[in-house]
Amino acid sequence: MAKIEHVTFDLLSTLPIKKIAVTDISKTAGVSKVTIFNYYETKQALIKKVIFDHFQTIYDQYEAIIQSDLSFETAYRRLTQFELAEMQKNSGTLNQNIMTLYASDASFYDQAAQDKSDQLILALVKKGRKDNFINPHYDDETILSIFRIYNEGLKIFSDTPDKLFAMTDDLTTIFLNGLR
């Protein structure tokens, strides 16, 4: 399974999803297509697992930043910088594949992933409240809604990640000012 997932990640880093065939994965991994389908119901399920395993390593880093002694604003900016660094470290093709799935497949970001994301956001919000940064009139659900709207807005940059990189500081400042 590790070999299949590694090969799939490499292919996601070099080819658009539509051009990745299970045959390509099986040949490169040195396994049969039947073996792949024994472990994963569909190509989509395999791709989703590979991407979410990648996300899990990112979530672990997010959690370390949030749990650190950094102030809320510094932690938020560090998270943003870390995410941009990850996007720049990844190939443009991988980033595009992730954004394409996120923007086009409603089931891609499932409830478990949303719950994990919400937990991390609420841990960051707790830090923001402790630092008196977040307006106390905003309850958790309002804050989560604001974060979701912000993230939905970022989808417009899925085809132009360079614009996203260029505008990140401005977007972050606007977003943080909206929480006060």
mmCIF file of C-alpha atoms in Angstrom:
data_model
loop_
_atom_site.group_PDB
_atom_site.id
_atom_site.type_symbol
_atom_site.label_atom_id
_atom_site.label_comp_id
_atom_site.label_asym_id
_atom_site.label_seq_id
_atom_site.Cartn_x
_atom_site.Cartn_y
_atom_site.Cartn_z
ATOM 1 C CA MET A 1 0.000 0.000 0.000
ATOM 2 C CA ALA A 2 2.827 2.378 0.833
ATOM 3 C CA LYS A 3 4.364 1.892 -2.617
ATOM 4 C CA ILE A 4 0.989 2.453 -4.326
ATOM 5 C CA GLU A 5 0.385 5.606 -2.310
ATOM 6 C CA HIS A 6 3.912 6.913 -2.903
ATOM 7 C CA VAL A 7 3.562 6.375 -6.664
ATOM 8 C CA THR A 8 0.151 8.043 -6.640
ATOM 9 C CA PHE A 9 1.546 11.067 -4.803
ATOM 10 C CA ASP A 10 4.386 11.324 -7.331
ATOM 11 C CA LEU A 11 1.926 11.130 -10.225
ATOM 12 C CA LEU A 12 -0.303 13.761 -8.593
ATOM 13 C CA SER A 13 2.794 15.960 -8.441
ATOM 14 C CA THR A 14 3.495 15.627 -12.155
ATOM 15 C CA LEU A 15 0.224 14.967 -14.004
ATOM 16 C CA PRO A 16 -3.277 16.427 -13.945
ATOM 17 C CA ILE A 17 -5.691 14.031 -12.238
ATOM 18 C CA LYS A 18 -7.573 13.397 -15.469
ATOM 19 C CA LYS A 19 -4.389 12.020 -17.028
ATOM 20 C CA ILE A 20 -3.597 9.605 -14.182
ATOM 21 C CA ALA A 21 -4.834 6.097 -14.920
ATOM 22 C CA VAL A 22 -4.891 3.157 -12.543
ATOM 23 C CA THR A 23 -2.794 1.384 -15.175
ATOM 24 C CA ASP A 24 -0.073 4.031 -14.725
ATOM 25 C CA ILE A 25 -0.153 3.577 -10.963
ATOM 26 C CA SER A 26 -0.046 -0.215 -11.160
ATOM 27 C CA LYS A 27 2.843 -0.305 -13.662
ATOM 28 C CA THR A 28 4.931 2.219 -11.742
ATOM 29 C CA ALA A 29 4.226 0.563 -8.382
ATOM 30 C CA GLY A 30 4.847 -2.912 -9.799
ATOM 31 C CA VAL A 31 1.460 -4.283 -8.757
ATOM 32 C CA SER A 32 -1.635 -5.357 -10.631
ATOM 33 C CA LYS A 33 -4.722 -3.193 -11.017
ATOM 34 C CA VAL A 34 -6.592 -5.876 -9.072
ATOM 35 C CA THR A 35 -4.243 -5.329 -6.121
ATOM 36 C CA ILE A 36 -4.970 -1.602 -6.199
ATOM 37 C CA PHE A 37 -8.716 -2.213 -6.243
ATOM 38 C CA ASN A 38 -8.376 -4.720 -3.386
ATOM 39 C CA TYR A 39 -7.071 -1.876 -1.199
ATOM 40 C CA TYR A 40 -9.001 1.076 -2.650
ATOM 41 C CA GLU A 41 -12.538 1.017 -4.021
ATOM 42 C CA THR A 42 -11.820 3.558 -6.751
ATOM 43 C CA LYS A 43 -9.036 5.678 -8.175
ATOM 44 C CA GLN A 44 -10.769 8.640 -6.502
ATOM 45 C CA ALA A 45 -10.623 6.883 -3.105
ATOM 46 C CA LEU A 46 -6.890 6.253 -3.539
ATOM 47 C CA ILE A 47 -6.225 9.848 -4.541
ATOM 48 C CA LYS A 48 -8.298 11.136 -1.628
ATOM 49 C CA LYS A 49 -6.354 8.955 0.843
ATOM 50 C CA VAL A 50 -3.016 10.097 -0.526
ATOM 51 C CA ILE A 51 -3.973 13.760 -0.316
ATOM 52 C CA PHE A 52 -5.421 13.418 3.175
ATOM 53 C CA ASP A 53 -2.290 11.646 4.396
ATOM 54 C CA HIS A 54 -0.377 14.630 3.007
ATOM 55 C CA PHE A 55 -2.806 16.962 4.802
ATOM 56 C CA GLN A 56 -2.289 15.062 8.059
ATOM 57 C CA THR A 57 1.411 15.942 8.082
ATOM 58 C CA ILE A 58 0.414 19.558 7.505
ATOM 59 C CA TYR A 59 -2.219 19.401 10.284
ATOM 60 C CA ASP A 60 0.464 18.105 12.652
ATOM 61 C CA GLN A 61 2.586 21.170 11.902
ATOM 62 C CA TYR A 62 -0.434 23.468 12.317
ATOM 63 C CA GLU A 63 -1.109 21.950 15.701
ATOM 64 C CA ALA A 64 2.504 22.490 16.794
ATOM 65 C CA ILE A 65 2.327 26.160 15.784
ATOM 66 C CA ILE A 66 -1.030 26.679 17.509
ATOM 67 C CA GLN A 67 0.144 24.968 20.709
ATOM 68 C CA SER A 68 3.353 27.026 20.799
ATOM 69 C CA ASP A 69 3.889 30.098 22.977
ATOM 70 C CA LEU A 70 3.425 32.407 19.985
ATOM 71 C CA SER A 71 0.780 35.131 20.182
ATOM 72 C CA PHE A 72 -2.409 34.610 18.198
ATOM 73 C CA GLU A 73 -1.459 37.046 15.454
ATOM 74 C CA THR A 74 2.073 35.660 15.149
ATOM 75 C CA ALA A 75 0.752 32.086 15.139
ATOM 76 C CA TYR A 76 -1.806 32.932 12.457
ATOM 77 C CA ARG A 77 0.813 34.608 10.283
ATOM 78 C CA ARG A 78 3.187 31.659 10.862
ATOM 79 C CA LEU A 79 0.416 29.261 9.803
ATOM 80 C CA THR A 80 -0.167 31.280 6.657
ATOM 81 C CA GLN A 81 3.561 31.396 5.886
ATOM 82 C CA PHE A 82 3.859 27.658 6.532
ATOM 83 C CA GLU A 83 0.939 26.908 4.217
ATOM 84 C CA LEU A 84 2.430 29.052 1.462
ATOM 85 C CA ALA A 85 5.819 27.392 1.940
ATOM 86 C CA GLU A 86 4.114 23.984 1.620
ATOM 87 C CA MET A 87 2.359 25.102 -1.539
ATOM 88 C CA GLN A 88 5.643 26.374 -2.959
ATOM 89 C CA LYS A 89 7.439 23.168 -1.923
ATOM 90 C CA ASN A 90 4.795 21.104 -3.682
ATOM 91 C CA SER A 91 4.717 21.110 -7.432
ATOM 92 C CA GLY A 92 2.304 23.440 -9.132
ATOM 93 C CA THR A 93 0.584 20.374 -10.551
ATOM 94 C CA LEU A 94 -0.036 18.909 -7.085
ATOM 95 C CA ASN A 95 -1.399 22.223 -5.810
ATOM 96 C CA GLN A 96 -3.622 22.500 -8.872
ATOM 97 C CA ASN A 97 -4.875 18.932 -8.402
ATOM 98 C CA ILE A 98 -5.713 19.613 -4.749
ATOM 99 C CA MET A 99 -7.479 22.875 -5.560
ATOM 100 C CA THR A 100 -9.341 21.250 -8.465
ATOM 101 C CA LEU A 101 -10.635 18.479 -6.205
ATOM 102 C CA TYR A 102 -11.501 20.930 -3.446
ATOM 103 C CA ALA A 103 -13.375 23.254 -5.810
ATOM 104 C CA SER A 104 -15.144 20.593 -7.876
ATOM 105 C CA ASP A 105 -15.889 17.584 -5.649
ATOM 106 C CA ALA A 106 -18.249 18.246 -2.748
ATOM 107 C CA SER A 107 -17.280 14.924 -1.131
ATOM 108 C CA PHE A 108 -13.543 15.596 -1.378
ATOM 109 C CA TYR A 109 -13.345 17.461 1.907
ATOM 110 C CA ASP A 110 -15.503 15.135 4.000
ATOM 111 C CA GLN A 111 -16.929 15.619 7.485
ATOM 112 C CA ALA A 112 -13.935 14.035 9.259
ATOM 113 C CA ALA A 113 -11.570 16.429 7.499
ATOM 114 C CA GLN A 114 -13.887 19.346 8.264
ATOM 115 C CA ASP A 115 -14.040 18.304 11.930
ATOM 116 C CA LYS A 116 -10.227 18.156 12.154
ATOM 117 C CA SER A 117 -9.954 21.547 10.501
ATOM 118 C CA ASP A 118 -12.589 22.981 12.857
ATOM 119 C CA GLN A 119 -10.713 21.622 15.895
ATOM 120 C CA LEU A 120 -7.532 23.350 14.761
ATOM 121 C CA ILE A 121 -9.360 26.605 14.039
ATOM 122 C CA LEU A 122 -11.055 26.552 17.439
ATOM 123 C CA ALA A 123 -7.712 25.912 19.160
ATOM 124 C CA LEU A 124 -6.352 28.958 17.346
ATOM 125 C CA VAL A 125 -9.472 30.951 18.273
ATOM 126 C CA LYS A 126 -8.969 30.012 21.923
ATOM 127 C CA LYS A 127 -5.471 31.490 21.654
ATOM 128 C CA GLY A 128 -6.940 34.600 20.000
ATOM 129 C CA ARG A 129 -9.467 35.055 22.778
ATOM 130 C CA LYS A 130 -6.770 34.578 25.424
ATOM 131 C CA ASP A 131 -4.729 37.327 23.720
ATOM 132 C CA ASN A 132 -7.817 39.582 23.562
ATOM 133 C CA PHE A 133 -7.446 39.688 19.795
ATOM 134 C CA ILE A 134 -10.809 38.249 18.773
ATOM 135 C CA ASN A 135 -13.946 40.255 19.353
ATOM 136 C CA PRO A 136 -15.685 38.535 22.308
ATOM 137 C CA HIS A 137 -19.083 38.979 20.621
ATOM 138 C CA TYR A 138 -18.110 36.333 18.043
ATOM 139 C CA ASP A 139 -19.087 32.854 19.163
ATOM 140 C CA ASP A 140 -17.343 29.714 17.882
ATOM 141 C CA GLU A 141 -19.893 29.098 15.126
ATOM 142 C CA THR A 142 -19.521 32.660 13.820
ATOM 143 C CA ILE A 143 -15.741 32.344 13.805
ATOM 144 C CA LEU A 144 -15.921 29.011 11.970
ATOM 145 C CA SER A 145 -18.242 30.600 9.409
ATOM 146 C CA ILE A 146 -15.812 33.479 8.879
ATOM 147 C CA PHE A 147 -12.918 31.043 8.347
ATOM 148 C CA ARG A 148 -15.022 29.012 5.886
ATOM 149 C CA ILE A 149 -16.011 32.117 3.917
ATOM 150 C CA TYR A 150 -12.350 33.160 3.800
ATOM 151 C CA ASN A 151 -11.329 29.702 2.538
ATOM 152 C CA GLU A 152 -14.149 29.620 -0.017
ATOM 153 C CA GLY A 153 -12.933 32.990 -1.267
ATOM 154 C CA LEU A 154 -9.468 31.538 -1.802
ATOM 155 C CA LYS A 155 -10.933 29.043 -4.299
ATOM 156 C CA ILE A 156 -11.062 31.824 -6.880
ATOM 157 C CA PHE A 157 -7.265 31.630 -6.972
ATOM 158 C CA SER A 158 -7.204 27.896 -7.726
ATOM 159 C CA ASP A 159 -6.181 28.600 -11.311
ATOM 160 C CA THR A 160 -3.721 31.358 -10.376
ATOM 161 C CA PRO A 161 -1.699 30.397 -7.282
ATOM 162 C CA ASP A 162 0.875 33.101 -8.078
ATOM 163 C CA LYS A 163 -1.792 35.742 -7.399
ATOM 164 C CA LEU A 164 -2.577 34.051 -4.114
ATOM 165 C CA PHE A 165 1.090 34.132 -3.081
ATOM 166 C CA ALA A 166 1.363 37.795 -4.053
ATOM 167 C CA MET A 167 -1.777 38.809 -2.147
ATOM 168 C CA THR A 168 -1.345 36.699 0.976
ATOM 169 C CA ASP A 169 -0.128 39.438 3.325
ATOM 170 C CA ASP A 170 -2.929 41.763 2.240
ATOM 171 C CA LEU A 171 -5.555 39.025 2.553
ATOM 172 C CA THR A 172 -4.220 38.001 5.963
ATOM 173 C CA THR A 173 -4.294 41.578 7.270
ATOM 174 C CA ILE A 174 -7.854 42.115 6.015
ATOM 175 C CA PHE A 175 -8.934 38.776 7.483
ATOM 176 C CA LEU A 176 -7.327 39.409 10.870
ATOM 177 C CA ASN A 177 -8.830 42.900 11.097
ATOM 178 C CA GLY A 178 -12.251 41.344 10.509
ATOM 179 C CA LEU A 179 -11.857 39.233 13.667
ATOM 180 C CA ARG A 180 -11.375 42.224 15.950
#
